Amino acid sequence: MTISVSKDDACREAGEAYNAMSQALVKVAKPGADPVYSTAELAPMRAQITKTTERLSRLAFRSSDERLRAAIQQLADAGAAYLPVTRLGTAHQEGAALSQAARNLGDLCN
């Protein structure tokens, strides 16, 4: 049996997950042109994003609102797009997708 989550709880949890992904990206970002990051440098970010996208996917599954479920899954997918990235400065599509997914979710939650 799956326990459904309320819209308010889903929005709160998704917002927390977005913040965790954003913080993971900020922590690894270095000033400068567009450095290529080593696997070791990216490992903490990738671990946090993996954990967060899995959390979002579980949350989407528990949401009974179809539009909210889709928005949460979109946020998870946008976060997962960062996993293969090695040059954060050129990850414009990934950043735009993550921002758009967060805005879409915000529109539904507010």
CSV table of C-alpha atoms in Angstrom, one decimal:
chain,number,residue,atom,x,y,z
A,1,MET,CA,0.0,0.0,0.0
A,2,THR,CA,1.3,3.4,-1.0
A,3,ILE,CA,0.7,6.3,1.4
A,4,SER,CA,-0.4,9.4,-0.5
A,5,VAL,CA,1.2,12.7,0.3
A,6,SER,CA,-0.6,16.0,0.6
A,7,LYS,CA,0.0,18.8,-1.9
A,8,ASP,CA,1.5,21.0,0.8
A,9,ASP,CA,3.8,18.3,2.0
A,10,ALA,CA,4.8,17.4,-1.6
A,11,CYS,CA,5.6,21.0,-2.4
A,12,ARG,CA,7.6,21.5,0.8
A,13,GLU,CA,9.6,18.3,0.2
A,14,ALA,CA,10.2,19.1,-3.5
A,15,GLY,CA,11.4,22.6,-2.5
A,16,GLU,CA,13.8,21.1,0.0
A,17,ALA,CA,15.1,18.7,-2.6
A,18,TYR,CA,15.6,21.5,-5.1
A,19,ASN,CA,17.5,23.5,-2.5
A,20,ALA,CA,19.7,20.5,-1.8
A,21,MET,CA,20.5,20.1,-5.5
A,22,SER,CA,21.3,23.8,-5.9
A,23,GLN,CA,23.6,23.7,-2.8
A,24,ALA,CA,25.4,20.7,-4.2
A,25,LEU,CA,26.0,22.5,-7.5
A,26,VAL,CA,27.2,25.7,-5.7
A,27,LYS,CA,29.6,23.8,-3.4
A,28,VAL,CA,31.5,22.3,-6.3
A,29,ALA,CA,31.5,25.4,-8.6
A,30,LYS,CA,34.9,27.0,-8.9
A,31,PRO,CA,35.5,30.6,-10.0
A,32,GLY,CA,37.2,31.0,-13.3
A,33,ALA,CA,36.5,30.5,-16.9
A,34,ASP,CA,35.1,27.0,-17.3
A,35,PRO,CA,37.2,24.4,-15.6
A,36,VAL,CA,36.8,20.7,-16.3
A,37,TYR,CA,36.2,19.0,-13.0
A,38,SER,CA,37.7,15.7,-11.9
A,39,THR,CA,35.6,12.8,-11.0
A,40,ALA,CA,36.7,13.2,-7.4
A,41,GLU,CA,35.6,16.8,-7.4
A,42,LEU,CA,32.2,15.9,-8.8
A,43,ALA,CA,31.6,12.9,-6.6
A,44,PRO,CA,29.9,14.8,-3.7
A,45,MET,CA,27.7,16.7,-6.1
A,46,ARG,CA,26.7,13.6,-8.0
A,47,ALA,CA,26.0,11.7,-4.8
A,48,GLN,CA,23.7,14.5,-3.5
A,49,ILE,CA,21.9,14.8,-6.8
A,50,THR,CA,21.4,11.1,-7.1
A,51,LYS,CA,20.1,10.9,-3.6
A,52,THR,CA,17.8,13.9,-4.3
A,53,THR,CA,16.5,12.7,-7.6
A,54,GLU,CA,15.6,9.4,-6.1
A,55,ARG,CA,13.8,11.2,-3.3
A,56,LEU,CA,11.9,13.3,-5.8
A,57,SER,CA,10.9,10.2,-7.9
A,58,ARG,CA,9.5,8.5,-4.7
A,59,LEU,CA,7.7,11.7,-3.8
A,60,ALA,CA,6.2,12.0,-7.3
A,61,PHE,CA,5.0,8.4,-7.0
A,62,ARG,CA,3.2,9.2,-3.8
A,63,SER,CA,1.5,12.3,-5.2
A,64,SER,CA,-2.2,11.9,-6.1
A,65,ASP,CA,-2.2,15.1,-8.2
A,66,GLU,CA,-1.2,14.3,-11.8
A,67,ARG,CA,0.1,17.8,-12.6
A,68,LEU,CA,2.1,17.9,-9.3
A,69,ARG,CA,3.4,14.4,-10.0
A,70,ALA,CA,4.6,15.5,-13.4
A,71,ALA,CA,6.2,18.7,-12.1
A,72,ILE,CA,8.1,16.8,-9.4
A,73,GLN,CA,9.3,14.2,-11.9
A,74,GLN,CA,10.4,17.0,-14.2
A,75,LEU,CA,12.5,18.4,-11.4
A,76,ALA,CA,14.0,15.0,-10.7
A,77,ASP,CA,14.8,14.5,-14.4
A,78,ALA,CA,16.4,18.0,-14.7
A,79,GLY,CA,18.6,17.3,-11.7
A,80,ALA,CA,19.6,14.0,-13.1
A,81,ALA,CA,20.8,15.7,-16.3
A,82,TYR,CA,23.7,17.1,-14.3
A,83,LEU,CA,25.1,13.7,-13.5
A,84,PRO,CA,27.2,13.3,-16.6
A,85,VAL,CA,28.3,17.0,-16.7
A,86,THR,CA,32.0,17.7,-16.3
A,87,ARG,CA,32.0,21.4,-17.2
A,88,LEU,CA,29.5,23.3,-15.0
A,89,GLY,CA,30.1,26.6,-16.8
A,90,THR,CA,28.8,25.2,-20.0
A,91,ALA,CA,25.9,23.3,-18.5
A,92,HIS,CA,23.5,26.0,-19.7
A,93,GLN,CA,20.8,23.6,-21.0
A,94,GLU,CA,20.9,21.7,-17.7
A,95,GLY,CA,20.7,24.9,-15.7
A,96,ALA,CA,17.8,26.2,-17.7
A,97,ALA,CA,15.9,22.9,-17.4
A,98,LEU,CA,16.5,22.8,-13.6
A,99,SER,CA,15.3,26.4,-13.3
A,100,GLN,CA,12.3,25.9,-15.5
A,101,ALA,CA,11.3,22.8,-13.6
A,102,ALA,CA,11.6,24.7,-10.3
A,103,ARG,CA,9.4,27.5,-11.7
A,104,ASN,CA,6.8,25.0,-12.9
A,105,LEU,CA,6.7,23.4,-9.5
A,106,GLY,CA,6.5,26.8,-7.8
A,107,ASP,CA,3.5,27.8,-10.1
A,108,LEU,CA,1.6,24.7,-9.0
A,109,CYS,CA,2.5,25.0,-5.3
A,110,ASN,CA,1.8,28.7,-4.9
